[in-house]
Coordinates of C-alpha atoms in Angstrom, one line a residue:
M1 CA 0.0 0.0 0.0
A2 CA 1.4 3.4 0.9
I3 CA 4.2 2.3 3.3
R4 CA 6.7 0.8 0.9
K5 CA 9.6 3.1 1.7
H6 CA 12.2 0.8 3.1
K7 CA 11.1 -2.5 1.4
I8 CA 10.3 -4.3 4.6
I9 CA 11.8 -7.8 4.4
P10 CA 11.8 -9.6 7.7
Y11 CA 14.8 -7.8 9.1
L12 CA 14.4 -9.5 12.5
V13 CA 15.2 -12.9 10.8
L14 CA 18.1 -11.3 9.1
S15 CA 19.4 -9.8 12.3
A16 CA 19.2 -13.2 13.9
L17 CA 21.1 -14.8 11.0
T18 CA 23.8 -12.1 11.4
A19 CA 24.1 -12.7 15.1
M20 CA 24.6 -16.4 14.6
A21 CA 27.1 -15.9 11.8
E22 CA 30.7 -17.1 12.3
P23 CA 33.6 -14.6 12.0
I24 CA 34.9 -14.5 8.5
A25 CA 37.9 -13.1 6.8
A26 CA 37.5 -10.6 3.9
R27 CA 37.7 -12.4 0.6
P28 CA 39.0 -10.1 -2.1
I29 CA 36.7 -9.4 -5.0
S30 CA 38.5 -10.0 -8.2
I31 CA 38.2 -7.4 -10.8
D32 CA 39.0 -8.9 -14.2
A33 CA 38.9 -7.8 -17.8
H34 CA 35.8 -9.8 -18.7
T35 CA 33.2 -8.9 -16.0
N36 CA 31.5 -5.5 -16.1
I37 CA 29.1 -5.8 -13.2
Y38 CA 29.8 -7.2 -9.7
P39 CA 27.0 -7.7 -7.2
I40 CA 29.2 -7.9 -4.1
Q41 CA 26.6 -8.5 -1.4
T42 CA 28.0 -12.0 -0.5
D43 CA 31.5 -10.5 -0.1
V44 CA 30.6 -7.7 2.3
L45 CA 31.4 -7.9 6.1
L46 CA 29.3 -6.2 8.8
A47 CA 30.9 -4.8 11.9
A48 CA 29.3 -6.1 15.2
D49 CA 28.0 -3.3 17.4
S50 CA 28.4 -0.8 14.6
V51 CA 26.5 1.9 16.5
Q52 CA 29.5 2.1 19.0
I53 CA 32.0 2.7 16.2
D54 CA 32.5 6.4 16.0
S55 CA 35.4 6.7 13.5
I56 CA 37.2 5.0 10.7
D57 CA 40.2 4.4 13.0
T58 CA 38.0 2.5 15.4
A59 CA 36.5 0.5 12.5
R60 CA 40.0 -0.4 11.1
S61 CA 41.2 -1.5 14.6
L62 CA 38.5 -4.0 15.1
P63 CA 39.7 -7.6 15.4
A64 CA 38.7 -10.0 12.7
D65 CA 36.2 -11.8 14.9
R66 CA 34.2 -8.6 15.1
W67 CA 33.5 -8.6 11.4
Q68 CA 30.8 -11.0 10.3
A69 CA 29.0 -11.9 7.0
A70 CA 26.1 -9.5 6.6
A71 CA 23.3 -12.1 6.4
E72 CA 24.1 -13.6 3.0
N73 CA 22.2 -12.0 0.1
S74 CA 20.4 -9.6 2.4
L75 CA 19.7 -6.1 1.2
N76 CA 18.2 -4.8 4.5
L77 CA 19.9 -4.3 7.8
G78 CA 16.7 -3.3 9.6
P79 CA 15.9 -0.4 11.9
V80 CA 19.5 0.4 12.9
N81 CA 20.9 3.9 12.9
R82 CA 24.5 3.1 11.9
A83 CA 26.2 0.3 10.1
W84 CA 29.9 -0.2 9.1
L85 CA 30.6 -2.5 6.1
K86 CA 33.8 -3.4 4.5
F87 CA 35.1 -5.4 1.5
T88 CA 38.3 -5.9 -0.4
L89 CA 38.9 -5.3 -4.1
R90 CA 41.8 -6.7 -6.2
N91 CA 42.5 -5.7 -9.8
D92 CA 43.6 -8.9 -11.5
G93 CA 43.6 -7.2 -14.9
A94 CA 46.5 -5.7 -16.8
A95 CA 45.1 -2.1 -16.9
P96 CA 44.0 0.4 -14.4
E97 CA 40.3 0.3 -13.6
I98 CA 37.8 3.1 -12.7
L99 CA 34.9 1.5 -10.9
Y100 CA 31.6 2.9 -9.7
L101 CA 30.2 1.6 -6.4
E102 CA 26.4 2.1 -6.1
S103 CA 24.4 1.7 -2.9
A104 CA 20.9 1.3 -4.5
T105 CA 18.9 3.2 -1.8
A106 CA 18.3 6.9 -2.1
W107 CA 17.1 7.6 1.4
I108 CA 20.3 7.0 3.4
D109 CA 21.0 10.2 5.4
R110 CA 24.8 10.0 5.1
L111 CA 27.2 7.5 3.6
D112 CA 30.9 7.8 3.9
M113 CA 33.4 5.7 1.8
Y114 CA 37.0 5.2 2.8
V115 CA 39.4 3.5 0.5
F116 CA 42.8 2.2 1.9
Q117 CA 45.7 0.8 -0.1
A118 CA 48.6 -0.7 1.9
N119 CA 47.2 0.9 5.1
T120 CA 47.2 4.3 3.5
L121 CA 44.0 6.3 3.0
R122 CA 43.6 6.8 -0.7
T123 CA 40.2 8.6 -0.8
H124 CA 37.4 9.6 1.5
Q125 CA 34.1 10.5 -0.2
K126 CA 30.7 11.6 1.2
N127 CA 27.2 11.0 -0.1
G128 CA 23.6 10.7 1.2
D129 CA 20.3 12.6 1.0
L130 CA 21.3 15.2 3.6
L131 CA 24.1 16.5 1.3
P132 CA 23.3 19.0 -1.4
A133 CA 24.2 17.9 -5.0
D134 CA 27.3 20.0 -5.2
L135 CA 28.9 18.2 -2.3
K136 CA 28.4 14.7 -3.8
P137 CA 31.1 13.0 -5.8
L138 CA 28.7 12.1 -8.5
V139 CA 25.1 13.3 -9.0
Y140 CA 22.9 10.2 -9.5
R141 CA 19.6 9.1 -8.1
N142 CA 21.4 6.7 -5.7
P143 CA 24.6 7.2 -3.7
V144 CA 27.5 6.4 -6.1
F145 CA 31.3 6.5 -5.5
E146 CA 34.2 6.4 -7.9
I147 CA 37.1 4.0 -7.1
S148 CA 40.3 3.8 -9.1
I149 CA 42.5 0.8 -8.7
D150 CA 45.9 0.0 -10.4
P151 CA 46.8 -3.3 -12.0
G152 CA 47.6 -6.0 -9.4
A153 CA 46.6 -3.6 -6.5
T154 CA 44.4 -4.5 -3.6
V155 CA 42.3 -1.9 -1.7
D156 CA 40.1 -2.2 1.4
V157 CA 36.8 -0.3 1.2
Y158 CA 34.9 0.8 4.3
L159 CA 31.4 2.1 4.2
D160 CA 29.8 4.1 7.1
Y161 CA 26.0 4.2 6.9
N162 CA 24.0 6.6 9.0
S163 CA 20.2 6.8 8.9
R164 CA 17.4 7.9 11.2
G165 CA 15.1 5.2 9.8
T166 CA 16.3 1.9 8.5
I167 CA 19.4 0.9 6.6
S168 CA 19.3 -1.0 3.3
A169 CA 22.6 -1.7 1.6
P170 CA 22.3 -3.3 -1.8
L171 CA 25.8 -2.8 -3.2
T172 CA 26.9 -3.2 -6.8
I173 CA 30.2 -2.4 -8.5
Y174 CA 30.2 -1.3 -12.2
K175 CA 32.9 -0.6 -14.7
S176 CA 32.5 2.8 -16.3
Q177 CA 30.7 1.8 -19.5
A178 CA 28.5 -0.7 -17.7
F179 CA 27.4 1.9 -15.2
Q180 CA 26.5 4.4 -18.0
H181 CA 24.5 1.7 -19.8
Q182 CA 22.7 0.7 -16.6
A183 CA 21.9 4.3 -15.7
L184 CA 20.5 4.9 -19.2
I185 CA 18.2 1.8 -19.0
E186 CA 17.0 2.7 -15.6
Y187 CA 16.2 6.3 -16.4
V188 CA 14.3 5.2 -19.5
L189 CA 12.3 2.7 -17.4
L190 CA 11.6 5.3 -14.7
G191 CA 10.5 7.8 -17.4
T192 CA 8.1 5.2 -18.8
Y193 CA 7.0 4.2 -15.3
F194 CA 6.1 7.7 -14.3
G195 CA 4.5 8.5 -17.6
I196 CA 2.1 5.6 -17.1
F197 CA 1.4 6.9 -13.6
V198 CA 0.7 10.4 -14.9
A199 CA -1.7 8.9 -17.5
L200 CA -3.5 6.9 -14.7
F201 CA -3.8 10.0 -12.6
L202 CA -5.3 12.1 -15.5
F203 CA -7.7 9.2 -16.3
N204 CA -9.0 8.9 -12.7
I205 CA -9.2 12.6 -12.0
S206 CA -11.1 13.1 -15.3
L207 CA -13.6 10.4 -14.0
Y208 CA -14.0 12.4 -10.9
F209 CA -14.7 15.7 -12.7
T210 CA -17.2 13.8 -14.9
D211 CA -19.1 11.9 -12.3
K212 CA -18.3 13.9 -9.1
E213 CA -17.8 10.5 -7.2
R214 CA -15.6 11.2 -4.2
G215 CA -14.1 7.7 -4.4
F216 CA -12.5 8.6 -7.8
L217 CA -11.0 11.7 -6.2
Y218 CA -9.5 9.7 -3.4
Y219 CA -7.9 7.2 -5.8
S220 CA -6.6 10.0 -7.9
L221 CA -4.9 11.6 -4.9
Y222 CA -3.6 8.1 -3.9
I223 CA -1.9 7.8 -7.3
L224 CA -0.5 11.3 -7.0
A225 CA 0.9 10.5 -3.6
I226 CA 2.4 7.2 -4.7
M227 CA 3.9 8.9 -7.7
T228 CA 5.4 11.6 -5.6
Y229 CA 6.6 9.0 -3.1
Y230 CA 8.5 7.0 -5.8
V231 CA 10.0 10.2 -7.3
I232 CA 11.6 10.6 -3.8
A233 CA 12.3 6.9 -3.1
T234 CA 13.9 6.3 -6.5
G235 CA 16.2 9.3 -5.9
L236 CA 14.9 11.3 -8.9
L237 CA 14.2 14.2 -6.6
S238 CA 17.9 14.4 -5.8
H239 CA 18.4 16.0 -9.3
V240 CA 16.4 19.0 -8.2
E241 CA 18.8 21.3 -6.5
S242 CA 16.2 23.0 -4.1
F243 CA 14.5 19.8 -3.1
G244 CA 17.0 17.0 -3.6
H245 CA 18.2 16.7 0.0
G246 CA 17.3 17.1 3.7
F247 CA 13.6 17.4 4.6
W248 CA 12.3 16.7 1.1
M249 CA 14.2 13.4 0.8
N250 CA 13.3 12.2 4.3
E251 CA 10.4 13.7 6.4
F252 CA 8.4 14.7 3.3
M253 CA 8.6 11.2 1.9
L254 CA 7.0 9.9 5.1
V255 CA 4.3 12.6 4.9
V256 CA 3.6 11.6 1.3
A257 CA 3.5 7.9 2.2
N258 CA 1.2 8.6 5.1
A259 CA -1.1 10.6 2.8
A260 CA -1.2 7.7 0.3
G261 CA -2.3 5.4 3.2
I262 CA -5.2 7.8 4.1
M263 CA -6.3 8.1 0.4
I264 CA -6.4 4.4 -0.3
L265 CA -8.4 3.7 2.9
L266 CA -10.9 6.5 2.0
F267 CA -11.1 5.0 -1.5
V268 CA -11.8 1.5 -0.1
R269 CA -14.6 2.9 2.1
K270 CA -16.3 4.6 -0.8
F271 CA -15.6 1.8 -3.4
F272 CA -17.2 -0.9 -1.3
S273 CA -19.6 1.3 0.8
T274 CA -18.1 -0.4 3.8
R275 CA -20.3 1.7 6.2
A276 CA -23.3 -0.1 4.7
H277 CA -21.9 -3.5 3.9
M278 CA -19.1 -4.1 6.4
H279 CA -19.9 -2.4 9.7
V280 CA -17.2 -3.9 11.8
L281 CA -14.4 -3.6 9.2
D282 CA -15.5 0.0 8.5
R283 CA -14.7 0.9 12.1
F284 CA -11.1 -0.5 11.7
L285 CA -10.7 1.4 8.4
R286 CA -11.7 4.6 10.2
F287 CA -9.3 3.8 13.1
F288 CA -6.4 3.4 10.8
I289 CA -7.3 6.6 8.9
G290 CA -7.2 8.3 12.3
L291 CA -3.9 6.7 13.1
H292 CA -2.4 7.9 9.7
L293 CA -3.7 11.4 10.5
L294 CA -1.9 11.3 13.9
A295 CA 1.2 10.0 12.2
F296 CA 1.7 13.2 10.3
I297 CA 3.2 14.8 13.4
P298 CA 6.0 12.3 14.0
A299 CA 6.5 11.9 10.2
A300 CA 7.2 15.6 9.8
F301 CA 9.1 16.3 13.1
F302 CA 10.3 13.1 14.6
Y303 CA 11.6 11.0 11.7
H304 CA 12.7 7.8 13.4
Y305 CA 9.4 7.5 15.3
G306 CA 7.5 8.5 12.2
V307 CA 9.0 5.6 10.4
M308 CA 7.8 3.2 13.1
V309 CA 4.3 4.6 13.4
I310 CA 3.8 4.6 9.7
Y311 CA 5.1 1.0 9.5
L312 CA 2.5 -0.1 12.1
A313 CA -0.3 1.9 10.5
G314 CA 0.7 0.6 7.0
I315 CA 0.6 -3.0 8.1
G316 CA -2.9 -2.7 9.7
S317 CA -4.2 -0.6 6.8
T318 CA -3.0 -3.1 4.2
L319 CA -4.6 -6.1 6.0
C320 CA -7.9 -4.2 6.4
A321 CA -7.9 -3.1 2.8
L322 CA -7.2 -6.7 1.6
L323 CA -9.9 -8.1 4.0
A324 CA -12.4 -5.6 2.5
G325 CA -11.8 -7.2 -0.9
V326 CA -12.3 -10.7 0.4
I327 CA -15.5 -9.7 2.1
A328 CA -16.6 -7.9 -1.0
I329 CA -16.2 -11.1 -3.1
R330 CA -18.3 -13.0 -0.6
L331 CA -21.0 -10.2 -0.8
D332 CA -20.6 -10.3 -4.6
L333 CA -20.0 -6.5 -4.8
P334 CA -19.1 -5.1 -8.2
Q335 CA -15.4 -5.2 -9.2
S336 CA -14.4 -7.0 -6.0
R337 CA -12.4 -9.6 -7.8
L338 CA -10.4 -7.0 -9.8
Y339 CA -9.8 -5.3 -6.5
V340 CA -8.3 -8.4 -5.0
I341 CA -6.3 -9.2 -8.1
A342 CA -4.8 -5.7 -7.9
W343 CA -3.7 -6.3 -4.3
A344 CA -2.3 -9.7 -5.3
L345 CA -0.2 -8.1 -8.0
F346 CA 1.2 -5.7 -5.5
F347 CA 2.2 -8.5 -3.1
L348 CA 3.6 -10.5 -6.1
G349 CA 5.8 -7.5 -6.9
L350 CA 7.0 -7.4 -3.3
I351 CA 7.7 -11.2 -3.2
V352 CA 9.5 -11.1 -6.6
E353 CA 11.7 -8.2 -5.5
S354 CA 12.5 -10.0 -2.3
L355 CA 13.4 -13.2 -4.1
A356 CA 15.5 -11.4 -6.7
S357 CA 17.3 -9.5 -4.0
A358 CA 18.1 -12.8 -2.3
A359 CA 19.4 -14.2 -5.6
V360 CA 16.7 -16.8 -5.8
L361 CA 15.6 -15.1 -9.0
P362 CA 18.4 -14.0 -11.3
S363 CA 17.2 -10.6 -12.6
A364 CA 18.9 -7.5 -11.2
L365 CA 16.0 -5.4 -12.5
L366 CA 13.5 -7.4 -10.5
A367 CA 15.6 -6.8 -7.4
R368 CA 15.5 -3.1 -8.0
F369 CA 12.1 -2.5 -9.5
G370 CA 9.9 -5.5 -8.5
L371 CA 7.9 -3.6 -5.9
Q372 CA 7.5 -0.7 -8.2
A373 CA 6.2 -2.9 -11.0
G374 CA 3.8 -4.5 -8.6
T375 CA 2.6 -1.1 -7.5
L376 CA 2.1 0.0 -11.2
L377 CA 0.1 -3.2 -12.0
E378 CA -2.0 -2.6 -8.9
A379 CA -2.7 0.9 -10.0
L380 CA -3.6 -0.3 -13.6
I381 CA -6.0 -3.0 -12.3
F382 CA -7.6 -0.5 -9.8
S383 CA -8.1 1.9 -12.6
M384 CA -9.6 -0.8 -14.7
A385 CA -12.0 -1.6 -11.9
I386 CA -12.9 2.1 -11.5
G387 CA -13.4 2.3 -15.3
F388 CA -15.8 -0.7 -15.2
R389 CA -17.5 0.9 -12.2
V390 CA -18.0 4.1 -14.1
R391 CA -19.3 2.2 -17.1
G392 CA -21.8 0.5 -14.9
L393 CA -22.8 3.8 -13.3
I394 CA -23.2 5.3 -16.8
R395 CA -25.4 2.4 -17.9
E396 CA -27.4 2.6 -14.6
K397 CA -27.7 6.3 -15.1
E398 CA -29.0 5.8 -18.6
R399 CA -31.5 3.3 -17.4
T400 CA -32.6 5.6 -14.6
Q401 CA -32.9 8.5 -17.1
R402 CA -35.1 6.4 -19.3
K403 CA -37.3 5.5 -16.3
L404 CA -37.4 9.1 -15.2
Q405 CA -38.5 10.2 -18.7
T406 CA -41.2 7.5 -18.6
V407 CA -42.3 8.7 -15.1
D408 CA -42.2 12.3 -16.3
R409 CA -44.5 11.6 -19.2
E410 CA -46.8 9.7 -16.9
M411 CA -46.7 12.6 -14.4
K412 CA -47.6 15.0 -17.1
L413 CA -50.5 12.9 -18.1
A414 CA -51.5 12.6 -14.4
R415 CA -51.2 16.4 -14.0
G416 CA -53.6 16.8 -17.0
I417 CA -56.0 14.5 -15.3
Q418 CA -55.7 16.4 -12.0
D419 CA -56.2 19.7 -13.7
R420 CA -59.5 18.4 -15.1
I421 CA -60.5 17.4 -11.5
M422 CA -59.6 20.8 -10.0
P423 CA -60.9 23.7 -12.0
E424 CA -58.7 26.6 -13.1
K425 CA -61.5 29.0 -12.6
A426 CA -64.6 29.4 -10.5
P427 CA -68.1 28.9 -12.1
E428 CA -69.0 31.6 -14.5
N429 CA -71.3 33.7 -12.3
F430 CA -68.6 34.0 -9.6
R431 CA -65.4 34.0 -11.8
D432 CA -64.4 37.6 -11.2
Q433 CA -64.7 37.1 -7.4
V434 CA -62.4 34.1 -7.0
Y435 CA -58.6 34.1 -7.1
I436 CA -56.8 30.7 -7.2
T437 CA -53.2 29.7 -6.5
Y438 CA -52.3 26.0 -6.7
K439 CA -48.6 24.8 -6.4
P440 CA -48.1 21.1 -6.0
L441 CA -44.8 20.0 -4.4
Y442 CA -44.3 17.7 -7.4
D443 CA -46.1 17.6 -10.8
I444 CA -49.2 16.4 -9.0
G445 CA -50.1 16.7 -5.3
G446 CA -52.6 15.7 -2.6
D447 CA -54.4 19.1 -2.3
F448 CA -57.9 19.3 -3.7
Y449 CA -60.4 22.1 -4.2
D450 CA -63.7 22.5 -6.1
F451 CA -66.6 24.8 -6.6
V452 CA -70.3 24.0 -6.7
A453 CA -72.6 26.7 -8.1
I454 CA -75.9 25.9 -6.4
D455 CA -77.7 28.8 -8.1
R456 CA -76.9 32.4 -9.3
H457 CA -76.5 33.6 -5.7
R458 CA -75.0 30.7 -3.8
L459 CA -71.5 29.2 -4.2
A460 CA -70.1 26.2 -2.3
V461 CA -66.3 25.9 -2.0
A462 CA -64.5 22.8 -0.8
V463 CA -60.8 22.7 0.1
A464 CA -59.1 19.4 1.2
D465 CA -55.6 18.2 1.9
V466 CA -54.7 14.5 1.7
S467 CA -51.8 13.5 4.0
G468 CA -48.6 12.9 2.1
H469 CA -47.3 14.1 -1.3
G470 CA -46.9 13.0 -4.8
I471 CA -48.6 10.3 -6.8
A472 CA -50.2 8.3 -3.9
A473 CA -51.7 11.5 -2.3
A474 CA -52.9 12.7 -5.8
L475 CA -54.7 9.4 -6.4
D476 CA -56.4 9.7 -3.0
S477 CA -57.3 13.3 -3.8
S478 CA -59.3 11.8 -6.8
T479 CA -61.2 9.8 -4.2
V480 CA -61.9 13.0 -2.3
K481 CA -63.4 14.4 -5.5
I482 CA -65.7 11.4 -5.8
A483 CA -66.5 11.7 -2.1
L484 CA -67.5 15.3 -2.5
A485 CA -69.6 14.6 -5.6
T486 CA -71.4 11.8 -3.8
A487 CA -72.0 13.9 -0.7
I488 CA -73.5 17.0 -2.4
Q489 CA -76.1 14.8 -4.0
S490 CA -77.7 14.6 -0.6
G491 CA -77.6 18.4 -0.2
A492 CA -74.9 20.8 -1.1
E493 CA -76.5 23.5 1.0
K494 CA -75.6 21.8 4.3
P495 CA -71.8 21.9 5.1
D496 CA -72.1 19.7 8.1
R497 CA -74.0 17.0 6.2
V498 CA -71.5 17.2 3.3
L499 CA -68.4 16.6 5.6
T500 CA -70.3 13.8 7.5
D501 CA -71.0 12.0 4.2
M502 CA -67.5 12.6 2.9
G503 CA -66.0 11.1 6.1
R504 CA -68.0 7.9 5.8
F505 CA -67.0 7.5 2.1
I506 CA -63.3 8.2 2.8
S507 CA -63.3 5.7 5.7
R508 CA -64.4 3.0 3.3
H509 CA -62.2 3.8 0.3
V510 CA -59.0 5.4 1.5
D511 CA -56.5 3.3 3.6
F512 CA -53.7 4.6 5.8
R513 CA -54.4 8.2 4.9
F514 CA -56.4 11.0 6.5
V515 CA -57.9 14.1 4.9
S516 CA -58.4 17.6 6.3
A517 CA -61.2 19.6 4.7
V518 CA -63.2 22.8 4.9
Y519 CA -66.5 23.3 3.2
V520 CA -68.2 26.7 2.9
L521 CA -71.5 27.8 1.5
I522 CA -71.6 31.5 0.5
D523 CA -75.0 33.1 0.0
F524 CA -74.3 36.4 -1.8
E525 CA -77.9 37.4 -1.6
K526 CA -78.3 37.0 2.2
S527 CA -74.6 37.9 2.9
T528 CA -74.0 34.7 4.9
I529 CA -71.3 32.1 5.1
Q530 CA -72.1 28.6 6.4
Y531 CA -69.0 26.6 7.1
A532 CA -67.7 23.3 8.6
T533 CA -64.1 22.0 9.0
A534 CA -62.5 18.6 9.5
G535 CA -59.1 19.1 11.1
H536 CA -58.3 21.9 8.6
P537 CA -56.7 25.3 9.2
P538 CA -59.4 27.9 9.8
A539 CA -60.8 30.0 7.0
I540 CA -60.1 33.7 7.4
L541 CA -62.7 36.4 6.9
L542 CA -61.3 39.9 6.3
R543 CA -63.7 42.7 7.4
K544 CA -62.5 45.3 5.0
Q545 CA -64.2 48.3 6.6
A546 CA -63.2 47.5 10.1
M547 CA -59.8 46.1 9.0
K548 CA -60.5 43.1 11.2
L549 CA -59.7 39.4 10.7
I550 CA -62.0 36.6 11.9
E551 CA -60.8 33.0 12.0
L552 CA -63.7 30.6 11.1
E553 CA -63.0 27.6 13.2
S554 CA -65.2 24.6 14.1
D555 CA -64.4 21.5 16.0
G556 CA -64.1 18.4 13.7
P557 CA -61.6 15.6 13.4
L558 CA -59.9 14.6 10.2
L559 CA -61.9 12.8 7.6
G560 CA -61.4 9.0 7.5
I561 CA -60.6 8.5 11.2
D562 CA -64.0 7.5 12.4
P563 CA -66.9 6.8 10.0
T564 CA -69.4 7.6 12.7
T565 CA -68.3 11.2 13.2
V566 CA -71.0 13.8 12.7
Y567 CA -69.7 17.3 11.8
A568 CA -71.3 20.6 12.8
S569 CA -71.5 23.8 10.9
D570 CA -71.6 27.5 11.9
T571 CA -72.9 30.6 10.2
I572 CA -71.5 34.1 10.0
N573 CA -72.6 37.3 8.1
F574 CA -70.4 39.4 5.9
Q575 CA -70.5 42.8 4.2
S576 CA -69.9 43.7 0.6
G577 CA -66.2 44.0 0.0
D578 CA -65.1 41.6 2.6
R579 CA -62.8 38.8 1.6
L580 CA -62.7 35.1 2.5
F581 CA -59.4 33.2 2.4
L582 CA -59.2 29.4 2.2
Y583 CA -55.9 27.5 2.1
T584 CA -54.0 24.3 3.0
D585 CA -51.2 24.0 5.6
G586 CA -48.6 23.9 2.8
V587 CA -48.6 27.7 3.2
F588 CA -46.8 27.2 6.5
E589 CA -44.4 24.3 5.6
S590 CA -40.6 24.9 5.3
L591 CA -40.7 28.0 7.5
D592 CA -37.9 28.2 10.0
E593 CA -38.6 26.9 13.5
R594 CA -39.5 30.3 14.9
L595 CA -42.0 31.1 12.1
E596 CA -43.5 27.7 11.8
R597 CA -44.9 28.0 15.3
N598 CA -46.5 31.3 14.3
G599 CA -47.4 30.4 10.7
L600 CA -51.0 31.5 11.1
E601 CA -49.9 34.8 12.6
L602 CA -47.6 35.3 9.7
L603 CA -50.5 34.8 7.3
L604 CA -52.8 37.1 9.2
N605 CA -50.2 39.9 9.1
A606 CA -49.7 39.4 5.3
I607 CA -53.5 39.6 4.8
I608 CA -53.8 42.8 6.8
N609 CA -50.8 44.4 5.0
C610 CA -52.4 43.9 1.6
A611 CA -56.0 44.7 2.6
Q612 CA -56.0 48.0 0.7
Q613 CA -54.6 46.4 -2.5
S614 CA -56.6 44.9 -5.3
P615 CA -57.5 41.2 -4.9
G616 CA -55.0 40.2 -7.5
E617 CA -52.2 42.3 -6.0
C618 CA -53.1 41.1 -2.5
Q619 CA -53.0 37.4 -3.6
S620 CA -49.4 37.9 -5.0
S621 CA -48.3 40.0 -2.0
I622 CA -49.4 37.3 0.5
L623 CA -47.7 34.5 -1.3
E624 CA -44.5 36.6 -1.7
H625 CA -44.5 37.5 2.0
I626 CA -44.8 33.8 2.9
R627 CA -42.0 32.8 0.3
Q628 CA -39.6 35.3 1.8
A629 CA -40.1 33.9 5.3
R630 CA -38.8 30.5 4.1
P631 CA -35.1 29.6 4.4
A632 CA -35.2 28.4 0.7
D633 CA -37.4 29.0 -2.3
D634 CA -38.5 25.4 -2.4
H635 CA -41.7 24.6 -0.5
A636 CA -42.0 21.3 1.4
D637 CA -45.8 20.7 0.7
D638 CA -48.5 21.3 -1.8
I639 CA -49.9 24.9 -1.6
T640 CA -53.5 25.8 -2.3
F641 CA -54.6 29.4 -1.6
L642 CA -58.0 30.7 -2.5
Q643 CA -59.3 34.3 -2.1
I644 CA -63.0 35.1 -2.6
V645 CA -64.2 38.7 -2.8
L646 CA -67.6 38.9 -1.1

């Protein structure tokens, strides 16, 4: 995963092997005319208790039994701060040789090389990521030293490794032309490697900007972090003068590795929706995300402890991420198999690099780039999985869009039917006196209103509100229409009788819903209003001359609760020019908490404020006043608002 900095091969085992090793004398490494590359790991000796050796003189004065074989074929010495190594070179050729010694790890803080010939110091060179480029003997991505040796001569080489994290010492000697050839190949490979990573980053970030799925963003940032990490770990950053040493090659690499760990865990949580499908594992993922967040502090300021914390977090994070894939396969979640294959390729790269480093596999390139190859394959497979996921999302989106288009067409048809159920205008004799505003929450809604012209002087008005919204409520509002039509056959002139009959009908034909309603009978000749309500907000009568509002309330439960309920009606007189307002409770929905408790008071104030305006202006003014009181333009319920000029 993200914590790949020091290529963790079980260094405890290697340390044990080192401790058990027998003292060994230095065997000269023969430099001949035919060999160009010398992997010298098996010929290197490691000083016991290297931490206590503070100078080259102390190292050279150690007795032979204090030098031991450095755990044969091992490239890693583990979490030690200092290590002294030595080996002997002998030029068995007939010509002088200029050799290049490479320590193929870019993150060593400081590495000193001492070359002795006949007990005389021939050269002392310094390297390491704490040194700026102009102080290094050769600018290369890894520490490299130049060693010249005359024909027949023998030299002793001492290496003093210093590191705040761990020490890895894969050593190789090249002849000049072989080193140039090897460097060219590796830079071409690294250029191709990072080119592919850049392409993967652009691919994934484009998916994020296309779909706005946060999981794609997390994986894009993971790729960016891994790419940055390997720019540092492979030593390429050392070529940049301002960033090629110190903090940027050490603490910043830990910070980037830590960020990669966080991003991959966030990606796993989104990719598999672990919060919904893997409750227990999701807690562990969140725990390790938190641990990585805490690790930023030691990573940036306490390097040695930062390495240890990130190791621990990385191991736990990797196990949790891999377990998520296994569980996802059992749950048959999309792309779970590709996910596990990606992790398997990463681990395969780690295993191959370890085996190649131990000379079990012959390839030197595998020893140097096996883990990077595994990481690249992991990123490729993950990107494939994300691509398949996006393709599935696009197809699902297209199917959903087609369904929505079908629903939209059906909703428009339903709206047309509902428009025919609820008239746009009042009956002809009363048309100039009635103002109607109807705004369903969706294309259709559960509000209902209707007019019944009993004769030239009497108009009955019914307003009802079916609980709920949308299609189901709209269908039940059609039942309310039938209930009203049935009830007025027994006498539209009696509001109490109308609501009583409607209640019985609705109890029989509407399940699991209730209906509030108000029914008024206006007699323009006698200037009277008879009214009855069933759990509905009170009608409001505006006495225009007195500038007084009267709430027309009556006690009656919601329709449909009890079929035996008998409703009562009341009567009130009005004067010419008065106005009657009927509405549903959608007028008060979506108001903030303070206003919702005083919604009726808000409406009353709006009516008084527009009393001197024309009815049309007053209608608009009231609704605008209510709209401005909401925290957002969207209403949360159907709105029906009727104004009748008396």
